mmCIF file with all atom_site columns, C-alpha atoms in Angstrom:
data_model
loop_
_atom_site.group_PDB
_atom_site.id
_atom_site.type_symbol
_atom_site.label_atom_id
_atom_site.label_alt_id
_atom_site.label_comp_id
_atom_site.label_asym_id
_atom_site.label_entity_id
_atom_site.label_seq_id
_atom_site.pdbx_PDB_ins_code
_atom_site.Cartn_x
_atom_site.Cartn_y
_atom_site.Cartn_z
_atom_site.occupancy
_atom_site.B_iso_or_equiv
_atom_site.pdbx_formal_charge
_atom_site.auth_seq_id
_atom_site.auth_comp_id
_atom_site.auth_asym_id
_atom_site.auth_atom_id
_atom_site.pdbx_PDB_model_num
ATOM 1   C CA . GLN L 1 1   ? 10.554  -0.500  30.009 1.00 0.00 ? 1   GLN L CA 1
ATOM 2   C CA . VAL L 1 2   ? 10.288  -0.497  26.248 1.00 0.00 ? 2   VAL L CA 1
ATOM 3   C CA . GLN L 1 3   ? 13.004  1.487   24.508 1.00 0.00 ? 3   GLN L CA 1
ATOM 4   C CA . LEU L 1 4   ? 13.762  2.125   20.865 1.00 0.00 ? 4   LEU L CA 1
ATOM 5   C CA . VAL L 1 5   ? 17.147  3.764   20.358 1.00 0.00 ? 5   VAL L CA 1
ATOM 6   C CA . GLN L 1 6   ? 17.958  5.051   16.896 1.00 0.00 ? 6   GLN L CA 1
ATOM 7   C CA . SER L 1 7   ? 21.260  5.780   15.237 1.00 0.00 ? 7   SER L CA 1
ATOM 8   C CA . GLY L 1 8   ? 22.643  9.287   15.011 1.00 0.00 ? 8   GLY L CA 1
ATOM 9   C CA . ALA L 1 9   ? 22.101  12.094  12.545 1.00 0.00 ? 9   ALA L CA 1
ATOM 10  C CA . GLU L 1 10  ? 23.315  11.683  8.980  1.00 0.00 ? 10  GLU L CA 1
ATOM 11  C CA . VAL L 1 11  ? 24.285  14.090  6.213  1.00 0.00 ? 11  VAL L CA 1
ATOM 12  C CA . LYS L 1 12  ? 24.114  12.673  2.703  1.00 0.00 ? 12  LYS L CA 1
ATOM 13  C CA . LYS L 1 13  ? 24.570  13.938  -0.809 1.00 0.00 ? 13  LYS L CA 1
ATOM 14  C CA . PRO L 1 14  ? 21.797  13.656  -3.395 1.00 0.00 ? 14  PRO L CA 1
ATOM 15  C CA . GLY L 1 15  ? 21.780  10.223  -4.974 1.00 0.00 ? 15  GLY L CA 1
ATOM 16  C CA . ALA L 1 16  ? 23.333  8.525   -1.976 1.00 0.00 ? 16  ALA L CA 1
ATOM 17  C CA . SER L 1 17  ? 21.738  6.012   0.388  1.00 0.00 ? 17  SER L CA 1
ATOM 18  C CA . VAL L 1 18  ? 21.146  6.107   4.132  1.00 0.00 ? 18  VAL L CA 1
ATOM 19  C CA . LYS L 1 19  ? 20.568  3.277   6.571  1.00 0.00 ? 19  LYS L CA 1
ATOM 20  C CA . VAL L 1 20  ? 18.985  4.096   9.923  1.00 0.00 ? 20  VAL L CA 1
ATOM 21  C CA . SER L 1 21  ? 19.035  1.605   12.777 1.00 0.00 ? 21  SER L CA 1
ATOM 22  C CA . CYS L 1 22  ? 16.586  1.154   15.625 1.00 0.00 ? 22  CYS L CA 1
ATOM 23  C CA . LYS L 1 23  ? 17.620  -1.019  18.587 1.00 0.00 ? 23  LYS L CA 1
ATOM 24  C CA . ALA L 1 24  ? 14.741  -2.345  20.647 1.00 0.00 ? 24  ALA L CA 1
ATOM 25  C CA . SER L 1 25  ? 14.738  -3.461  24.266 1.00 0.00 ? 25  SER L CA 1
ATOM 26  C CA . GLY L 1 26  ? 12.277  -4.177  27.041 1.00 0.00 ? 26  GLY L CA 1
ATOM 27  C CA . TYR L 1 27  ? 9.972   -6.488  25.101 1.00 0.00 ? 27  TYR L CA 1
ATOM 28  C CA . THR L 1 28  ? 9.991   -9.601  22.938 1.00 0.00 ? 28  THR L CA 1
ATOM 29  C CA . PHE L 1 29  ? 11.278  -8.221  19.653 1.00 0.00 ? 29  PHE L CA 1
ATOM 30  C CA . THR L 1 30  ? 9.606   -10.818 17.454 1.00 0.00 ? 30  THR L CA 1
ATOM 31  C CA . SER L 1 31  ? 6.158   -10.194 18.918 1.00 0.00 ? 31  SER L CA 1
ATOM 32  C CA . TYR L 1 32  ? 5.596   -6.788  17.323 1.00 0.00 ? 32  TYR L CA 1
ATOM 33  C CA . GLY L 1 33  ? 6.100   -5.151  13.977 1.00 0.00 ? 33  GLY L CA 1
ATOM 34  C CA . ILE L 1 34  ? 8.326   -2.135  13.471 1.00 0.00 ? 34  ILE L CA 1
ATOM 35  C CA . SER L 1 35  ? 6.958   0.862   11.602 1.00 0.00 ? 35  SER L CA 1
ATOM 36  C CA . TRP L 1 36  ? 8.869   3.738   10.052 1.00 0.00 ? 36  TRP L CA 1
ATOM 37  C CA . VAL L 1 37  ? 7.456   7.261   9.898  1.00 0.00 ? 37  VAL L CA 1
ATOM 38  C CA . ARG L 1 38  ? 9.184   10.404  8.745  1.00 0.00 ? 38  ARG L CA 1
ATOM 39  C CA . GLN L 1 39  ? 8.627   14.114  9.297  1.00 0.00 ? 39  GLN L CA 1
ATOM 40  C CA . ALA L 1 40  ? 10.088  16.796  7.058  1.00 0.00 ? 40  ALA L CA 1
ATOM 41  C CA . PRO L 1 41  ? 11.010  20.083  8.746  1.00 0.00 ? 41  PRO L CA 1
ATOM 42  C CA . GLY L 1 42  ? 7.870   21.910  9.824  1.00 0.00 ? 42  GLY L CA 1
ATOM 43  C CA . GLN L 1 43  ? 5.664   19.296  8.179  1.00 0.00 ? 43  GLN L CA 1
ATOM 44  C CA . GLY L 1 44  ? 3.371   16.498  9.279  1.00 0.00 ? 44  GLY L CA 1
ATOM 45  C CA . LEU L 1 45  ? 3.901   12.798  9.758  1.00 0.00 ? 45  LEU L CA 1
ATOM 46  C CA . GLU L 1 46  ? 4.349   10.482  6.774  1.00 0.00 ? 46  GLU L CA 1
ATOM 47  C CA . TRP L 1 47  ? 4.106   6.698   7.010  1.00 0.00 ? 47  TRP L CA 1
ATOM 48  C CA . MET L 1 48  ? 6.837   4.860   5.130  1.00 0.00 ? 48  MET L CA 1
ATOM 49  C CA . GLY L 1 49  ? 5.948   1.261   5.910  1.00 0.00 ? 49  GLY L CA 1
ATOM 50  C CA . TRP L 1 50  ? 6.353   -1.514  8.414  1.00 0.00 ? 50  TRP L CA 1
ATOM 51  C CA . ILE L 1 51  ? 7.996   -4.883  8.789  1.00 0.00 ? 51  ILE L CA 1
ATOM 52  C CA . SER L 1 52  ? 6.720   -7.948  10.550 1.00 0.00 ? 52  SER L CA 1
ATOM 53  C CA . VAL L 1 53  ? 9.640   -8.941  12.748 1.00 0.00 ? 53  VAL L CA 1
ATOM 54  C CA . TYR L 1 54  ? 8.066   -12.386 13.141 1.00 0.00 ? 54  TYR L CA 1
ATOM 55  C CA . ASN L 1 55  ? 8.276   -13.375 9.455  1.00 0.00 ? 55  ASN L CA 1
ATOM 56  C CA . GLY L 1 56  ? 10.143  -10.513 7.790  1.00 0.00 ? 56  GLY L CA 1
ATOM 57  C CA . LYS L 1 57  ? 7.237   -9.528  5.574  1.00 0.00 ? 57  LYS L CA 1
ATOM 58  C CA . THR L 1 58  ? 7.310   -5.884  4.559  1.00 0.00 ? 58  THR L CA 1
ATOM 59  C CA . TYR L 1 59  ? 4.605   -3.380  3.675  1.00 0.00 ? 59  TYR L CA 1
ATOM 60  C CA . TYR L 1 60  ? 5.819   -0.209  2.004  1.00 0.00 ? 60  TYR L CA 1
ATOM 61  C CA . ALA L 1 61  ? 3.982   2.996   1.201  1.00 0.00 ? 61  ALA L CA 1
ATOM 62  C CA . GLN L 1 62  ? 3.479   3.230   -2.545 1.00 0.00 ? 62  GLN L CA 1
ATOM 63  C CA . ARG L 1 63  ? 5.581   6.364   -2.906 1.00 0.00 ? 63  ARG L CA 1
ATOM 64  C CA . PHE L 1 64  ? 8.638   4.599   -1.431 1.00 0.00 ? 64  PHE L CA 1
ATOM 65  C CA . GLN L 1 65  ? 8.286   1.314   -3.291 1.00 0.00 ? 65  GLN L CA 1
ATOM 66  C CA . GLY L 1 66  ? 11.568  0.454   -5.002 1.00 0.00 ? 66  GLY L CA 1
ATOM 67  C CA . ARG L 1 67  ? 13.547  2.972   -2.981 1.00 0.00 ? 67  ARG L CA 1
ATOM 68  C CA . VAL L 1 68  ? 13.193  1.691   0.587  1.00 0.00 ? 68  VAL L CA 1
ATOM 69  C CA . THR L 1 69  ? 14.161  -1.546  2.280  1.00 0.00 ? 69  THR L CA 1
ATOM 70  C CA . MET L 1 70  ? 13.214  -2.473  5.836  1.00 0.00 ? 70  MET L CA 1
ATOM 71  C CA . THR L 1 71  ? 14.980  -5.320  7.584  1.00 0.00 ? 71  THR L CA 1
ATOM 72  C CA . THR L 1 72  ? 15.499  -6.683  11.058 1.00 0.00 ? 72  THR L CA 1
ATOM 73  C CA . ASP L 1 73  ? 18.222  -8.584  12.897 1.00 0.00 ? 73  ASP L CA 1
ATOM 74  C CA . THR L 1 74  ? 16.564  -10.659 15.582 1.00 0.00 ? 74  THR L CA 1
ATOM 75  C CA . SER L 1 75  ? 19.918  -11.636 17.104 1.00 0.00 ? 75  SER L CA 1
ATOM 76  C CA . THR L 1 76  ? 20.471  -8.015  18.134 1.00 0.00 ? 76  THR L CA 1
ATOM 77  C CA . SER L 1 77  ? 16.821  -6.851  18.296 1.00 0.00 ? 77  SER L CA 1
ATOM 78  C CA . THR L 1 78  ? 17.594  -4.178  15.747 1.00 0.00 ? 78  THR L CA 1
ATOM 79  C CA . ALA L 1 79  ? 15.519  -2.899  12.857 1.00 0.00 ? 79  ALA L CA 1
ATOM 80  C CA . TYR L 1 80  ? 16.924  -1.085  9.848  1.00 0.00 ? 80  TYR L CA 1
ATOM 81  C CA . MET L 1 81  ? 15.495  1.232   7.239  1.00 0.00 ? 81  MET L CA 1
ATOM 82  C CA . GLU L 1 82  ? 17.508  1.953   4.108  1.00 0.00 ? 82  GLU L CA 1
ATOM 83  C CA . LEU L 1 83  ? 16.443  4.692   1.718  1.00 0.00 ? 83  LEU L CA 1
ATOM 84  C CA . ARG L 1 84  ? 18.221  4.977   -1.629 1.00 0.00 ? 84  ARG L CA 1
ATOM 85  C CA . SER L 1 85  ? 18.552  7.625   -4.334 1.00 0.00 ? 85  SER L CA 1
ATOM 86  C CA . LEU L 1 86  ? 18.191  10.380  -1.790 1.00 0.00 ? 86  LEU L CA 1
ATOM 87  C CA . ARG L 1 87  ? 16.808  13.762  -2.842 1.00 0.00 ? 87  ARG L CA 1
ATOM 88  C CA . SER L 1 88  ? 16.705  17.048  -1.014 1.00 0.00 ? 88  SER L CA 1
ATOM 89  C CA . ASP L 1 89  ? 13.057  16.493  -0.135 1.00 0.00 ? 89  ASP L CA 1
ATOM 90  C CA . ASP L 1 90  ? 14.039  13.368  1.778  1.00 0.00 ? 90  ASP L CA 1
ATOM 91  C CA . THR L 1 91  ? 15.494  15.656  4.433  1.00 0.00 ? 91  THR L CA 1
ATOM 92  C CA . ALA L 1 92  ? 13.483  14.729  7.503  1.00 0.00 ? 92  ALA L CA 1
ATOM 93  C CA . VAL L 1 93  ? 13.466  13.190  10.927 1.00 0.00 ? 93  VAL L CA 1
ATOM 94  C CA . TYR L 1 94  ? 12.966  9.452   10.584 1.00 0.00 ? 94  TYR L CA 1
ATOM 95  C CA . TYR L 1 95  ? 11.237  7.590   13.409 1.00 0.00 ? 95  TYR L CA 1
ATOM 96  C CA . CYS L 1 96  ? 10.921  3.905   14.129 1.00 0.00 ? 96  CYS L CA 1
ATOM 97  C CA . ALA L 1 97  ? 7.992   2.747   16.231 1.00 0.00 ? 97  ALA L CA 1
ATOM 98  C CA . ARG L 1 98  ? 6.805   -0.499  17.782 1.00 0.00 ? 98  ARG L CA 1
ATOM 99  C CA . GLY L 1 99  ? 3.611   -1.579  16.128 1.00 0.00 ? 99  GLY L CA 1
ATOM 100 C CA . ALA L 1 100 ? 1.888   -1.689  12.784 1.00 0.00 ? 100 ALA L CA 1
ATOM 101 C CA . GLY L 1 101 ? -1.068  -0.351  10.864 1.00 0.00 ? 101 GLY L CA 1
ATOM 102 C CA . GLY L 1 102 ? -1.068  2.997   12.633 1.00 0.00 ? 102 GLY L CA 1
ATOM 103 C CA . ASP L 1 103 ? -1.059  1.464   16.105 1.00 0.00 ? 103 ASP L CA 1
ATOM 104 C CA . CYS L 1 104 ? 2.367   2.544   17.385 1.00 0.00 ? 104 CYS L CA 1
ATOM 105 C CA . LEU L 1 105 ? 2.689   2.720   21.143 1.00 0.00 ? 105 LEU L CA 1
ATOM 106 C CA . ASP L 1 106 ? 6.429   3.254   21.497 1.00 0.00 ? 106 ASP L CA 1
ATOM 107 C CA . TRP L 1 107 ? 8.686   5.424   19.363 1.00 0.00 ? 107 TRP L CA 1
ATOM 108 C CA . GLY L 1 108 ? 12.369  5.957   18.889 1.00 0.00 ? 108 GLY L CA 1
ATOM 109 C CA . GLN L 1 109 ? 13.889  9.378   19.471 1.00 0.00 ? 109 GLN L CA 1
ATOM 110 C CA . GLY L 1 110 ? 14.158  10.096  15.763 1.00 0.00 ? 110 GLY L CA 1
ATOM 111 C CA . THR L 1 111 ? 17.098  10.369  13.381 1.00 0.00 ? 111 THR L CA 1
ATOM 112 C CA . LEU L 1 112 ? 17.664  13.528  11.366 1.00 0.00 ? 112 LEU L CA 1
ATOM 113 C CA . VAL L 1 113 ? 18.726  12.807  7.810  1.00 0.00 ? 113 VAL L CA 1
ATOM 114 C CA . THR L 1 114 ? 19.890  15.833  5.874  1.00 0.00 ? 114 THR L CA 1
ATOM 115 C CA . VAL L 1 115 ? 20.311  15.580  2.114  1.00 0.00 ? 115 VAL L CA 1
ATOM 116 C CA . SER L 1 116 ? 22.419  18.371  0.726  1.00 0.00 ? 116 SER L CA 1
ATOM 117 C CA . SER L 1 117 ? 25.050  18.856  -1.927 1.00 0.00 ? 117 SER L CA 1
ATOM 118 C CA . GLN O 2 1   ? -2.471  17.189  0.479  1.00 0.00 ? 1   GLN O CA 1
ATOM 119 C CA . SER O 2 2   ? -3.279  14.684  3.229  1.00 0.00 ? 2   SER O CA 1
ATOM 120 C CA . VAL O 2 3   ? -5.792  11.890  2.733  1.00 0.00 ? 3   VAL O CA 1
ATOM 121 C CA . LEU O 2 4   ? -7.271  12.619  6.159  1.00 0.00 ? 4   LEU O CA 1
ATOM 122 C CA . THR O 2 5   ? -8.401  16.196  6.724  1.00 0.00 ? 5   THR O CA 1
ATOM 123 C CA . GLN O 2 6   ? -7.858  18.010  10.005 1.00 0.00 ? 6   GLN O CA 1
ATOM 124 C CA . PRO O 2 7   ? -8.241  21.688  10.852 1.00 0.00 ? 7   PRO O CA 1
ATOM 125 C CA . PRO O 2 8   ? -4.788  23.277  10.905 1.00 0.00 ? 8   PRO O CA 1
ATOM 126 C CA . SER O 2 9   ? -5.377  24.934  14.250 1.00 0.00 ? 9   SER O CA 1
ATOM 127 C CA . ALA O 2 10  ? -7.546  24.872  17.346 1.00 0.00 ? 10  ALA O CA 1
ATOM 128 C CA . SER O 2 11  ? -7.507  26.760  20.603 1.00 0.00 ? 11  SER O CA 1
ATOM 129 C CA . GLY O 2 12  ? -9.067  26.874  24.027 1.00 0.00 ? 12  GLY O CA 1
ATOM 130 C CA . THR O 2 13  ? -8.625  28.262  27.502 1.00 0.00 ? 13  THR O CA 1
ATOM 131 C CA . PRO O 2 14  ? -7.633  26.228  30.550 1.00 0.00 ? 14  PRO O CA 1
ATOM 132 C CA . GLY O 2 15  ? -10.490 24.065  31.782 1.00 0.00 ? 15  GLY O CA 1
ATOM 133 C CA . GLN O 2 16  ? -12.363 24.175  28.488 1.00 0.00 ? 16  GLN O CA 1
ATOM 134 C CA . ARG O 2 17  ? -13.302 21.237  26.296 1.00 0.00 ? 17  ARG O CA 1
ATOM 135 C CA . VAL O 2 18  ? -11.985 21.231  22.747 1.00 0.00 ? 18  VAL O CA 1
ATOM 136 C CA . THR O 2 19  ? -12.539 18.823  19.896 1.00 0.00 ? 19  THR O CA 1
ATOM 137 C CA . ILE O 2 20  ? -10.387 18.142  16.868 1.00 0.00 ? 20  ILE O CA 1
ATOM 138 C CA . SER O 2 21  ? -11.989 16.594  13.819 1.00 0.00 ? 21  SER O CA 1
ATOM 139 C CA . CYS O 2 22  ? -10.537 14.188  11.280 1.00 0.00 ? 22  CYS O CA 1
ATOM 140 C CA . SER O 2 23  ? -12.399 13.560  8.041  1.00 0.00 ? 23  SER O CA 1
ATOM 141 C CA . GLY O 2 24  ? -11.667 10.700  5.693  1.00 0.00 ? 24  GLY O CA 1
ATOM 142 C CA . GLY O 2 25  ? -13.453 8.302   3.393  1.00 0.00 ? 25  GLY O CA 1
ATOM 143 C CA . SER O 2 26  ? -14.885 4.836   3.070  1.00 0.00 ? 26  SER O CA 1
ATOM 144 C CA . SER O 2 27  ? -11.496 3.250   2.425  1.00 0.00 ? 27  SER O CA 1
ATOM 145 C CA . ASN O 2 28  ? -9.878  4.539   5.594  1.00 0.00 ? 28  ASN O CA 1
ATOM 146 C CA . ILE O 2 29  ? -11.873 5.843   8.554  1.00 0.00 ? 29  ILE O CA 1
ATOM 147 C CA . GLY O 2 30  ? -15.076 4.379   7.179  1.00 0.00 ? 30  GLY O CA 1
ATOM 148 C CA . SER O 2 31  ? -13.746 0.841   7.431  1.00 0.00 ? 31  SER O CA 1
ATOM 149 C CA . ASN O 2 32  ? -10.791 0.907   9.822  1.00 0.00 ? 32  ASN O CA 1
ATOM 150 C CA . SER O 2 33  ? -9.749  2.027   13.272 1.00 0.00 ? 33  SER O CA 1
ATOM 151 C CA . VAL O 2 34  ? -8.546  5.552   13.938 1.00 0.00 ? 34  VAL O CA 1
ATOM 152 C CA . TYR O 2 35  ? -5.463  6.458   15.938 1.00 0.00 ? 35  TYR O CA 1
ATOM 153 C CA . TRP O 2 36  ? -4.605  9.790   17.515 1.00 0.00 ? 36  TRP O CA 1
ATOM 154 C CA . TYR O 2 37  ? -1.129  11.053  18.323 1.00 0.00 ? 37  TYR O CA 1
ATOM 155 C CA . GLN O 2 38  ? 0.122   14.005  20.328 1.00 0.00 ? 38  GLN O CA 1
ATOM 156 C CA . GLN O 2 39  ? 3.443   15.564  19.407 1.00 0.00 ? 39  GLN O CA 1
ATOM 157 C CA . LEU O 2 40  ? 5.113   18.100  21.633 1.00 0.00 ? 40  LEU O CA 1
ATOM 158 C CA . PRO O 2 41  ? 7.739   20.329  20.003 1.00 0.00 ? 41  PRO O CA 1
ATOM 159 C CA . GLY O 2 42  ? 10.979  18.513  19.314 1.00 0.00 ? 42  GLY O CA 1
ATOM 160 C CA . THR O 2 43  ? 9.730   15.147  20.533 1.00 0.00 ? 43  THR O CA 1
ATOM 161 C CA . ALA O 2 44  ? 8.454   11.914  19.033 1.00 0.00 ? 44  ALA O CA 1
ATOM 162 C CA . PRO O 2 45  ? 4.712   11.393  18.648 1.00 0.00 ? 45  PRO O CA 1
ATOM 163 C CA . LYS O 2 46  ? 2.828   9.809   21.540 1.00 0.00 ? 46  LYS O CA 1
ATOM 164 C CA . LEU O 2 47  ? -0.135  7.488   21.030 1.00 0.00 ? 47  LEU O CA 1
ATOM 165 C CA . LEU O 2 48  ? -3.233  8.952   22.689 1.00 0.00 ? 48  LEU O CA 1
ATOM 166 C CA . ILE O 2 49  ? -6.071  6.876   21.240 1.00 0.00 ? 49  ILE O CA 1
ATOM 167 C CA . TYR O 2 50  ? -6.105  3.505   19.499 1.00 0.00 ? 50  TYR O CA 1
ATOM 168 C CA . ARG O 2 51  ? -8.925  1.517   17.919 1.00 0.00 ? 51  ARG O CA 1
ATOM 169 C CA . SER O 2 52  ? -10.850 4.792   17.582 1.00 0.00 ? 52  SER O CA 1
ATOM 170 C CA . ASP O 2 53  ? -11.824 5.164   21.246 1.00 0.00 ? 53  ASP O CA 1
ATOM 171 C CA . GLN O 2 54  ? -9.361  3.288   23.448 1.00 0.00 ? 54  GLN O CA 1
ATOM 172 C CA . ARG O 2 55  ? -6.733  4.935   25.656 1.00 0.00 ? 55  ARG O CA 1
ATOM 173 C CA . PRO O 2 56  ? -3.344  3.357   26.279 1.00 0.00 ? 56  PRO O CA 1
ATOM 174 C CA . SER O 2 57  ? -2.354  2.950   29.887 1.00 0.00 ? 57  SER O CA 1
ATOM 175 C CA . GLY O 2 58  ? -1.148  6.236   31.320 1.00 0.00 ? 58  GLY O CA 1
ATOM 176 C CA . VAL O 2 59  ? -3.143  8.510   29.029 1.00 0.00 ? 59  VAL O CA 1
ATOM 177 C CA . PRO O 2 60  ? -5.473  10.678  31.135 1.00 0.00 ? 60  PRO O CA 1
ATOM 178 C CA . ASP O 2 61  ? -9.195  10.126  30.706 1.00 0.00 ? 61  ASP O CA 1
ATOM 179 C CA . ARG O 2 62  ? -9.455  13.796  29.730 1.00 0.00 ? 62  ARG O CA 1
ATOM 180 C CA . PHE O 2 63  ? -8.630  12.515  26.244 1.00 0.00 ? 63  PHE O CA 1
ATOM 181 C CA . SER O 2 64  ? -11.332 10.638  24.369 1.00 0.00 ? 64  SER O CA 1
ATOM 182 C CA . GLY O 2 65  ? -11.873 9.497   20.824 1.00 0.00 ? 65  GLY O CA 1
ATOM 183 C CA . SER O 2 66  ? -14.945 8.764   18.759 1.00 0.00 ? 66  SER O CA 1
ATOM 184 C CA . LYS O 2 67  ? -15.791 7.737   15.231 1.00 0.00 ? 67  LYS O CA 1
ATOM 185 C CA . SER O 2 68  ? -18.904 8.075   13.135 1.00 0.00 ? 68  SER O CA 1
ATOM 186 C CA . GLY O 2 69  ? -19.013 6.992   9.517  1.00 0.00 ? 69  GLY O CA 1
ATOM 187 C CA . SER O 2 70  ? -15.967 8.409   7.747  1.00 0.00 ? 70  SER O CA 1
ATOM 188 C CA . SER O 2 71  ? -15.132 10.964  10.405 1.00 0.00 ? 71  SER O CA 1
ATOM 189 C CA . ALA O 2 72  ? -13.492 10.864  13.785 1.00 0.00 ? 72  ALA O CA 1
ATOM 190 C CA . SER O 2 73  ? -12.933 13.265  16.638 1.00 0.00 ? 73  SER O CA 1
ATOM 191 C CA . LEU O 2 74  ? -10.545 13.736  19.508 1.00 0.00 ? 74  LEU O CA 1
ATOM 192 C CA . ALA O 2 75  ? -11.946 15.508  22.545 1.00 0.00 ? 75  ALA O CA 1
ATOM 193 C CA . ILE O 2 76  ? -9.857  17.019  25.295 1.00 0.00 ? 76  ILE O CA 1
ATOM 194 C CA . SER O 2 77  ? -11.706 18.074  28.414 1.00 0.00 ? 77  SER O CA 1
ATOM 195 C CA . GLY O 2 78  ? -10.344 20.123  31.310 1.00 0.00 ? 78  GLY O CA 1
ATOM 196 C CA . LEU O 2 79  ? -7.786  21.674  28.975 1.00 0.00 ? 79  LEU O CA 1
ATOM 197 C CA . ARG O 2 80  ? -4.357  22.235  30.520 1.00 0.00 ? 80  ARG O CA 1
ATOM 198 C CA . SER O 2 81  ? -1.420  24.330  29.363 1.00 0.00 ? 81  SER O CA 1
ATOM 199 C CA . GLU O 2 82  ? 0.653   21.199  28.736 1.00 0.00 ? 82  GLU O CA 1
ATOM 200 C CA . ASP O 2 83  ? -1.915  20.016  26.174 1.00 0.00 ? 83  ASP O CA 1
ATOM 201 C CA . GLY O 2 84  ? -0.576  22.608  23.738 1.00 0.00 ? 84  GLY O CA 1
ATOM 202 C CA . ALA O 2 85  ? 0.872   20.426  20.977 1.00 0.00 ? 85  ALA O CA 1
ATOM 203 C CA . ASP O 2 86  ? 0.313   19.091  17.478 1.00 0.00 ? 86  ASP O CA 1
ATOM 204 C CA . TYR O 2 87  ? -2.299  16.367  17.133 1.00 0.00 ? 87  TYR O CA 1
ATOM 205 C CA . TYR O 2 88  ? -2.472  13.862  14.286 1.00 0.00 ? 88  TYR O CA 1
ATOM 206 C CA . CYS O 2 89  ? -5.081  11.309  13.295 1.00 0.00 ? 89  CYS O CA 1
ATOM 207 C CA . ALA O 2 90  ? -4.152  8.166   11.375 1.00 0.00 ? 90  ALA O CA 1
ATOM 208 C CA . ALA O 2 91  ? -5.886  5.175   9.832  1.00 0.00 ? 91  ALA O CA 1
ATOM 209 C CA . TRP O 2 92  ? -5.190  2.290   7.522  1.00 0.00 ? 92  TRP O CA 1
ATOM 210 C CA . ASP O 2 93  ? -6.353  2.933   3.975  1.00 0.00 ? 93  ASP O CA 1
ATOM 211 C CA . ASP O 2 94  ? -7.557  -0.145  2.082  1.00 0.00 ? 94  ASP O CA 1
ATOM 212 C CA . SER O 2 95  ? -7.200  1.492   -1.341 1.00 0.00 ? 95  SER O CA 1
ATOM 213 C CA . LEU O 2 96  ? -3.638  2.648   -0.733 1.00 0.00 ? 96  LEU O CA 1
ATOM 214 C CA . SER O 2 97  ? -2.715  -0.426  1.339  1.00 0.00 ? 97  SER O CA 1
ATOM 215 C CA . GLY O 2 98  ? -0.982  1.817   3.808  1.00 0.00 ? 98  GLY O CA 1
ATOM 216 C CA . VAL O 2 99  ? -1.375  4.110   6.774  1.00 0.00 ? 99  VAL O CA 1
ATOM 217 C CA . VAL O 2 100 ? -2.532  7.649   6.099  1.00 0.00 ? 100 VAL O CA 1
ATOM 218 C CA . PHE O 2 101 ? -2.130  10.575  8.465  1.00 0.00 ? 101 PHE O CA 1
ATOM 219 C CA . GLY O 2 102 ? -4.029  13.788  8.789  1.00 0.00 ? 102 GLY O CA 1
ATOM 220 C CA . GLY O 2 103 ? -2.108  16.989  8.220  1.00 0.00 ? 103 GLY O CA 1
ATOM 221 C CA . GLY O 2 104 ? -2.075  17.737  11.938 1.00 0.00 ? 104 GLY O CA 1
ATOM 222 C CA . THR O 2 105 ? -3.801  20.258  14.181 1.00 0.00 ? 105 THR O CA 1
ATOM 223 C CA . LYS O 2 106 ? -1.841  22.717  16.266 1.00 0.00 ? 106 LYS O CA 1
ATOM 224 C CA . LEU O 2 107 ? -3.622  23.198  19.578 1.00 0.00 ? 107 LEU O CA 1
ATOM 225 C CA . THR O 2 108 ? -2.971  26.437  21.415 1.00 0.00 ? 108 THR O CA 1
ATOM 226 C CA . VAL O 2 109 ? -3.959  26.814  25.054 1.00 0.00 ? 109 VAL O CA 1
ATOM 227 C CA . LEU O 2 110 ? -4.665  30.510  25.530 1.00 0.00 ? 110 LEU O CA 1
#
């Protein structure tokens, strides 16, 4: 069965960076994109972007342009999302999901990133 | 302020049929597919509807989606207590070149 297993919770100081991993199994990793979606406490879902695992092309939401980098390692079937210059309002649960363009069938369990001084 | 507009709450009694609306514009719902997600407390979202009216394998046929113009709806028939959750619509937005979500609708089963 398809599984996406994310890295554990992180606590970061403002201005720092965080890199969340998402290890995929149960399907051909290069056949699907990986999307990243976040959810601030008590808030709705926010799309951050997605990466084509096949060719590495990335599509970022405008508000994260210049601050986010999405990558993949096909040798380990792992996707990564790095967010830089963290602010307190970046505190959220970050999800990876298999798919692109809103069509995400399988999701990771989520990674809580807390930004606090 | 979400690009797609959903009512913040909805409710129904067991066995009832409820609908949740999602209003957008020509650059998103009007020209692209709509997706619906269910999120139970403390869990990751689950895809309920894709391509506006298609159900993934394993999703009960009590859930159905439709789209007309720049609006979409999710209908849940034969409401059950376990349907109490947050529901989100999503679509690609051509102007923003990205996916936009609705603000979410909290469904309460009375």
